[in-house]
Amino acid sequence: DTAVSQTPKYLVTQMGNDKSIKCEQNLGHDTMYWYKQDSKKFLKIMFSYNNKELIINETVPNRFSPKSPDKAHLNLHINSLELGDSAVYFCASRPITGRNTEAFFGQGTRLTVV
Amino acid sequence: GQNIDQPTEMTATEGAIVQINCTYQTSGFNGLFWYQQHAGEAPTFLSYNVLDGLEEKGRFSSFLSRSKGYSYLLLKELQMKDSASYLCAVRDGGGGDYKLSFGAGTTVTVRA
């Protein structure tokens, strides 16, 4: 009954490969996000979707392509992986209504590119 | 955009009080959040401020001054389990156009 779940939790892959990370939320939220947390623990927003529509794209290389088949899912596909892509990727969701609604985070996917 | 600054590290003794400051500059302020993140885990919500003043939640309190672009998180009666990173986050916009930007986090170490 996990609220925001990501798979896989760990991902080790070689440079140049293509990989996907999946995210699902069972909270009925309208808005979902992808964040990247680098080695310095800085959590940076990458994308935001609202009801399957892209709302925020924070100048992320176009090797990163989010896909939202429905409002409960937001997947992240990464092409031609580079060493600098190594980080922890967090998915999050939030209901659209209510000013004080916080974002709920998944457990993270630790991506290591070798 | 937002510039969010908070100290990198703080150390305190079990049972003590620690105050983590956060200053921000934003083009459209719409609330400030504090999150706790234990090593290897997801950030979890602690508190929210949108109006000036103090919000108290048990051992944790958060203060906001919008005119000064300043907030602090106060942790009282520190316990060993409070050793974690504390993230200040500012919301810009509302509704679907919602951007939550984080500071780099403050690592708090609680010593016996």
mmCIF file of C-alpha atoms in Angstrom:
data_model
loop_
_atom_site.group_PDB
_atom_site.id
_atom_site.type_symbol
_atom_site.label_atom_id
_atom_site.label_comp_id
_atom_site.label_asym_id
_atom_site.label_seq_id
_atom_site.Cartn_x
_atom_site.Cartn_y
_atom_site.Cartn_z
ATOM 1 C CA ASP A 1 0.000 0.000 0.000
ATOM 2 C CA THR A 2 2.958 2.285 -0.724
ATOM 3 C CA ALA A 3 1.773 5.763 -1.675
ATOM 4 C CA VAL A 4 4.438 6.641 -4.258
ATOM 5 C CA SER A 5 6.421 3.708 -5.570
ATOM 6 C CA GLN A 6 9.381 3.690 -7.921
ATOM 7 C CA THR A 7 11.101 0.828 -9.685
ATOM 8 C CA PRO A 8 13.848 -0.132 -9.702
ATOM 9 C CA LYS A 9 15.378 1.014 -6.423
ATOM 10 C CA TYR A 10 18.905 0.471 -7.724
ATOM 11 C CA LEU A 11 20.108 0.619 -11.306
ATOM 12 C CA VAL A 12 23.679 0.068 -12.462
ATOM 13 C CA THR A 13 24.332 0.385 -16.171
ATOM 14 C CA GLN A 14 27.012 1.217 -18.690
ATOM 15 C CA MET A 15 27.513 4.495 -20.504
ATOM 16 C CA GLY A 16 25.542 4.741 -23.697
ATOM 17 C CA ASN A 17 22.722 2.480 -22.578
ATOM 18 C CA ASP A 18 19.046 3.454 -22.472
ATOM 19 C CA LYS A 19 17.102 2.863 -19.269
ATOM 20 C CA SER A 20 13.696 3.603 -17.764
ATOM 21 C CA ILE A 21 12.502 4.312 -14.256
ATOM 22 C CA LYS A 22 8.847 3.797 -13.403
ATOM 23 C CA CYS A 23 6.732 5.674 -10.894
ATOM 24 C CA GLU A 24 3.206 5.060 -9.704
ATOM 25 C CA GLN A 25 1.126 6.820 -7.068
ATOM 26 C CA ASN A 26 -2.075 5.483 -5.543
ATOM 27 C CA LEU A 27 -3.025 8.724 -3.767
ATOM 28 C CA GLY A 28 -5.297 10.072 -6.476
ATOM 29 C CA HIS A 29 -3.014 13.088 -6.946
ATOM 30 C CA ASP A 30 -3.146 15.174 -10.102
ATOM 31 C CA THR A 31 0.449 16.395 -10.201
ATOM 32 C CA MET A 32 3.610 14.324 -10.411
ATOM 33 C CA TYR A 33 7.289 15.250 -10.477
ATOM 34 C CA TRP A 34 10.742 13.968 -11.156
ATOM 35 C CA TYR A 35 13.620 15.273 -9.046
ATOM 36 C CA LYS A 36 17.328 14.542 -9.302
ATOM 37 C CA GLN A 37 19.492 14.460 -6.174
ATOM 38 C CA ASP A 38 23.188 14.624 -6.913
ATOM 39 C CA SER A 39 26.164 13.590 -4.772
ATOM 40 C CA LYS A 40 26.004 16.903 -2.918
ATOM 41 C CA LYS A 41 22.441 16.053 -1.873
ATOM 42 C CA PHE A 42 20.992 18.955 -3.845
ATOM 43 C CA LEU A 43 17.443 18.064 -4.866
ATOM 44 C CA LYS A 44 16.641 19.619 -8.220
ATOM 45 C CA ILE A 45 13.329 19.548 -10.061
ATOM 46 C CA MET A 46 13.403 18.074 -13.549
ATOM 47 C CA PHE A 47 9.802 17.716 -14.707
ATOM 48 C CA SER A 48 6.278 18.303 -13.490
ATOM 49 C CA TYR A 49 3.129 16.806 -14.989
ATOM 50 C CA ASN A 50 -0.459 17.717 -14.229
ATOM 51 C CA ASN A 51 -3.138 15.298 -15.415
ATOM 52 C CA LYS A 52 -0.750 13.794 -17.975
ATOM 53 C CA GLU A 53 0.326 17.182 -19.331
ATOM 54 C CA LEU A 54 3.855 18.523 -19.060
ATOM 55 C CA ILE A 55 3.887 21.653 -16.903
ATOM 56 C CA ILE A 56 7.517 22.157 -15.952
ATOM 57 C CA ASN A 57 10.633 21.193 -17.866
ATOM 58 C CA GLU A 58 13.698 22.540 -16.120
ATOM 59 C CA THR A 59 16.179 22.679 -18.968
ATOM 60 C CA VAL A 60 16.839 18.977 -18.795
ATOM 61 C CA PRO A 61 18.787 17.416 -21.707
ATOM 62 C CA ASN A 62 16.441 15.902 -24.231
ATOM 63 C CA ARG A 63 18.036 12.510 -23.545
ATOM 64 C CA PHE A 64 15.558 12.523 -20.640
ATOM 65 C CA SER A 65 11.995 11.921 -21.751
ATOM 66 C CA PRO A 66 9.159 11.673 -19.243
ATOM 67 C CA LYS A 67 5.977 9.853 -20.156
ATOM 68 C CA SER A 68 2.673 9.931 -18.323
ATOM 69 C CA PRO A 69 0.243 7.298 -19.631
ATOM 70 C CA ASP A 70 -2.301 8.332 -16.986
ATOM 71 C CA LYS A 71 -2.292 10.644 -14.008
ATOM 72 C CA ALA A 72 -1.209 7.861 -11.646
ATOM 73 C CA HIS A 73 1.980 7.091 -13.556
ATOM 74 C CA LEU A 74 5.004 9.119 -14.569
ATOM 75 C CA ASN A 75 7.894 7.222 -16.088
ATOM 76 C CA LEU A 76 11.330 8.541 -16.945
ATOM 77 C CA HIS A 77 13.282 7.235 -19.921
ATOM 78 C CA ILE A 78 16.924 8.148 -20.325
ATOM 79 C CA ASN A 79 18.782 7.657 -23.598
ATOM 80 C CA SER A 80 22.534 7.402 -24.105
ATOM 81 C CA LEU A 81 23.366 7.437 -20.417
ATOM 82 C CA GLU A 82 26.389 9.466 -19.312
ATOM 83 C CA LEU A 83 28.547 9.291 -16.199
ATOM 84 C CA GLY A 84 27.067 12.588 -14.992
ATOM 85 C CA ASP A 85 23.618 11.050 -14.917
ATOM 86 C CA SER A 86 24.611 9.072 -11.832
ATOM 87 C CA ALA A 87 22.355 10.319 -9.042
ATOM 88 C CA VAL A 88 19.294 9.420 -7.039
ATOM 89 C CA TYR A 89 16.078 10.139 -8.912
ATOM 90 C CA PHE A 90 12.963 10.818 -6.865
ATOM 91 C CA CYS A 91 9.416 10.742 -8.071
ATOM 92 C CA ALA A 92 6.840 12.791 -6.138
ATOM 93 C CA SER A 93 3.154 13.605 -6.309
ATOM 94 C CA ARG A 94 0.821 16.245 -4.948
ATOM 95 C CA PRO A 95 -2.917 16.956 -5.151
ATOM 96 C CA ILE A 96 -3.643 20.000 -7.264
ATOM 97 C CA THR A 97 -6.136 21.495 -4.841
ATOM 98 C CA GLY A 98 -5.250 23.008 -1.508
ATOM 99 C CA ARG A 99 -2.558 25.580 -0.978
ATOM 100 C CA ASN A 100 -0.812 23.772 1.835
ATOM 101 C CA THR A 101 -0.578 20.401 0.231
ATOM 102 C CA GLU A 102 2.844 18.916 0.418
ATOM 103 C CA ALA A 103 4.544 16.662 -2.090
ATOM 104 C CA PHE A 104 4.924 12.983 -1.264
ATOM 105 C CA PHE A 105 8.142 11.357 -2.424
ATOM 106 C CA GLY A 106 8.912 7.863 -3.592
ATOM 107 C CA GLN A 107 11.843 5.969 -2.079
ATOM 108 C CA GLY A 108 14.191 6.988 -4.887
ATOM 109 C CA THR A 109 16.093 5.176 -7.640
ATOM 110 C CA ARG A 110 19.852 5.167 -7.264
ATOM 111 C CA LEU A 111 21.272 5.229 -10.779
ATOM 112 C CA THR A 112 24.950 4.453 -11.251
ATOM 113 C CA VAL A 113 26.458 4.812 -14.697
ATOM 114 C CA VAL A 114 29.795 3.072 -15.171
ATOM 115 C CA GLY B 1 13.771 31.504 -9.964
ATOM 116 C CA GLN B 2 14.744 30.902 -6.394
ATOM 117 C CA ASN B 3 17.972 31.230 -4.413
ATOM 118 C CA ILE B 4 17.644 29.208 -1.244
ATOM 119 C CA ASP B 5 20.434 29.226 1.301
ATOM 120 C CA GLN B 6 20.841 27.154 4.422
ATOM 121 C CA PRO B 7 23.886 26.050 6.425
ATOM 122 C CA THR B 8 25.577 22.882 5.272
ATOM 123 C CA GLU B 9 26.048 21.199 8.636
ATOM 124 C CA MET B 10 25.104 21.559 12.278
ATOM 125 C CA THR B 11 25.962 19.468 15.304
ATOM 126 C CA ALA B 12 24.105 19.386 18.611
ATOM 127 C CA THR B 13 23.816 17.297 21.741
ATOM 128 C CA GLU B 14 20.950 14.989 22.570
ATOM 129 C CA GLY B 15 18.276 16.891 24.471
ATOM 130 C CA ALA B 16 19.402 20.266 23.156
ATOM 131 C CA ILE B 17 17.734 22.687 20.741
ATOM 132 C CA VAL B 18 18.917 23.440 17.212
ATOM 133 C CA GLN B 19 17.718 26.170 14.863
ATOM 134 C CA ILE B 20 18.214 25.782 11.126
ATOM 135 C CA ASN B 21 17.956 29.013 9.171
ATOM 136 C CA CYS B 22 16.859 29.359 5.587
ATOM 137 C CA THR B 23 16.907 32.476 3.446
ATOM 138 C CA TYR B 24 15.352 32.672 0.023
ATOM 139 C CA GLN B 25 14.797 34.952 -2.933
ATOM 140 C CA THR B 26 11.874 34.119 -5.157
ATOM 141 C CA SER B 27 9.909 35.744 -7.947
ATOM 142 C CA GLY B 28 6.545 34.486 -6.725
ATOM 143 C CA PHE B 29 6.380 33.151 -3.191
ATOM 144 C CA ASN B 30 3.563 30.759 -2.443
ATOM 145 C CA GLY B 31 4.657 28.871 0.644
ATOM 146 C CA LEU B 32 7.694 27.383 2.333
ATOM 147 C CA PHE B 33 8.135 23.751 3.319
ATOM 148 C CA TRP B 34 10.563 21.903 5.526
ATOM 149 C CA TYR B 35 11.397 18.287 4.783
ATOM 150 C CA GLN B 36 13.462 15.734 6.691
ATOM 151 C CA GLN B 37 15.601 13.245 4.816
ATOM 152 C CA HIS B 38 17.431 10.384 6.470
ATOM 153 C CA ALA B 39 20.406 8.955 4.616
ATOM 154 C CA GLY B 40 19.310 6.728 1.762
ATOM 155 C CA GLU B 41 15.641 7.542 2.217
ATOM 156 C CA ALA B 42 13.015 9.790 0.670
ATOM 157 C CA PRO B 43 12.329 13.311 1.936
ATOM 158 C CA THR B 44 9.355 13.425 4.293
ATOM 159 C CA PHE B 45 7.223 16.465 5.020
ATOM 160 C CA LEU B 46 7.687 18.277 8.331
ATOM 161 C CA SER B 47 6.011 21.670 8.119
ATOM 162 C CA TYR B 48 4.481 24.351 5.942
ATOM 163 C CA ASN B 49 4.353 28.133 6.318
ATOM 164 C CA VAL B 50 2.666 30.599 4.020
ATOM 165 C CA LEU B 51 1.837 33.398 6.450
ATOM 166 C CA ASP B 52 4.253 35.145 8.783
ATOM 167 C CA GLY B 53 4.669 33.604 12.177
ATOM 168 C CA LEU B 54 5.384 30.399 13.987
ATOM 169 C CA GLU B 55 3.869 26.992 13.305
ATOM 170 C CA GLU B 56 4.370 24.447 16.057
ATOM 171 C CA LYS B 57 4.163 20.693 15.656
ATOM 172 C CA GLY B 58 5.312 18.825 18.698
ATOM 173 C CA ARG B 59 9.091 19.074 19.024
ATOM 174 C CA PHE B 60 9.385 20.836 15.677
ATOM 175 C CA SER B 61 8.461 24.454 14.956
ATOM 176 C CA SER B 62 8.862 26.526 11.832
ATOM 177 C CA PHE B 63 8.898 30.295 11.496
ATOM 178 C CA LEU B 64 8.432 32.502 8.461
ATOM 179 C CA SER B 65 9.055 36.176 7.716
ATOM 180 C CA ARG B 66 8.015 36.908 4.137
ATOM 181 C CA SER B 67 9.332 40.473 4.185
ATOM 182 C CA LYS B 68 12.780 39.223 5.137
ATOM 183 C CA GLY B 69 12.717 36.123 2.948
ATOM 184 C CA TYR B 70 13.609 34.116 6.016
ATOM 185 C CA SER B 71 12.506 30.962 7.744
ATOM 186 C CA TYR B 72 13.838 28.731 10.456
ATOM 187 C CA LEU B 73 13.150 25.223 11.659
ATOM 188 C CA LEU B 74 13.494 24.704 15.387
ATOM 189 C CA LEU B 75 14.127 21.219 16.697
ATOM 190 C CA LYS B 76 13.651 20.841 20.448
ATOM 191 C CA GLU B 77 14.594 18.014 22.827
ATOM 192 C CA LEU B 78 16.856 16.518 20.203
ATOM 193 C CA GLN B 79 16.921 12.777 19.862
ATOM 194 C CA MET B 80 19.459 10.590 18.108
ATOM 195 C CA LYS B 81 16.873 9.752 15.450
ATOM 196 C CA ASP B 82 16.752 13.440 14.491
ATOM 197 C CA SER B 83 20.157 13.053 12.826
ATOM 198 C CA ALA B 84 19.226 13.704 9.213
ATOM 199 C CA SER B 85 19.310 16.269 6.448
ATOM 200 C CA TYR B 86 16.727 19.064 6.685
ATOM 201 C CA LEU B 87 15.616 20.604 3.440
ATOM 202 C CA CYS B 88 14.066 24.028 3.045
ATOM 203 C CA ALA B 89 11.835 24.281 -0.026
ATOM 204 C CA VAL B 90 10.014 27.238 -1.541
ATOM 205 C CA ARG B 91 6.931 27.001 -3.709
ATOM 206 C CA ASP B 92 6.576 29.282 -6.659
ATOM 207 C CA GLY B 93 3.168 29.448 -8.311
ATOM 208 C CA GLY B 94 0.102 27.425 -7.496
ATOM 209 C CA GLY B 95 -2.315 24.905 -8.858
ATOM 210 C CA GLY B 96 -0.903 22.997 -11.773
ATOM 211 C CA ASP B 97 1.923 25.451 -12.348
ATOM 212 C CA TYR B 98 3.667 24.358 -9.212
ATOM 213 C CA LYS B 99 7.373 24.418 -8.713
ATOM 214 C CA LEU B 100 8.906 23.340 -5.413
ATOM 215 C CA SER B 101 12.556 24.354 -5.288
ATOM 216 C CA PHE B 102 14.860 22.979 -2.620
ATOM 217 C CA GLY B 103 17.856 24.308 -0.806
ATOM 218 C CA ALA B 104 20.933 22.118 -0.568
ATOM 219 C CA GLY B 105 19.920 20.842 2.866
ATOM 220 C CA THR B 106 21.411 21.067 6.335
ATOM 221 C CA THR B 107 22.906 17.896 7.780
ATOM 222 C CA VAL B 108 22.195 17.747 11.500
ATOM 223 C CA THR B 109 24.241 15.390 13.628
ATOM 224 C CA VAL B 110 22.960 14.655 17.125
ATOM 225 C CA ARG B 111 25.602 13.443 19.570
ATOM 226 C CA ALA B 112 25.071 11.646 22.840
#
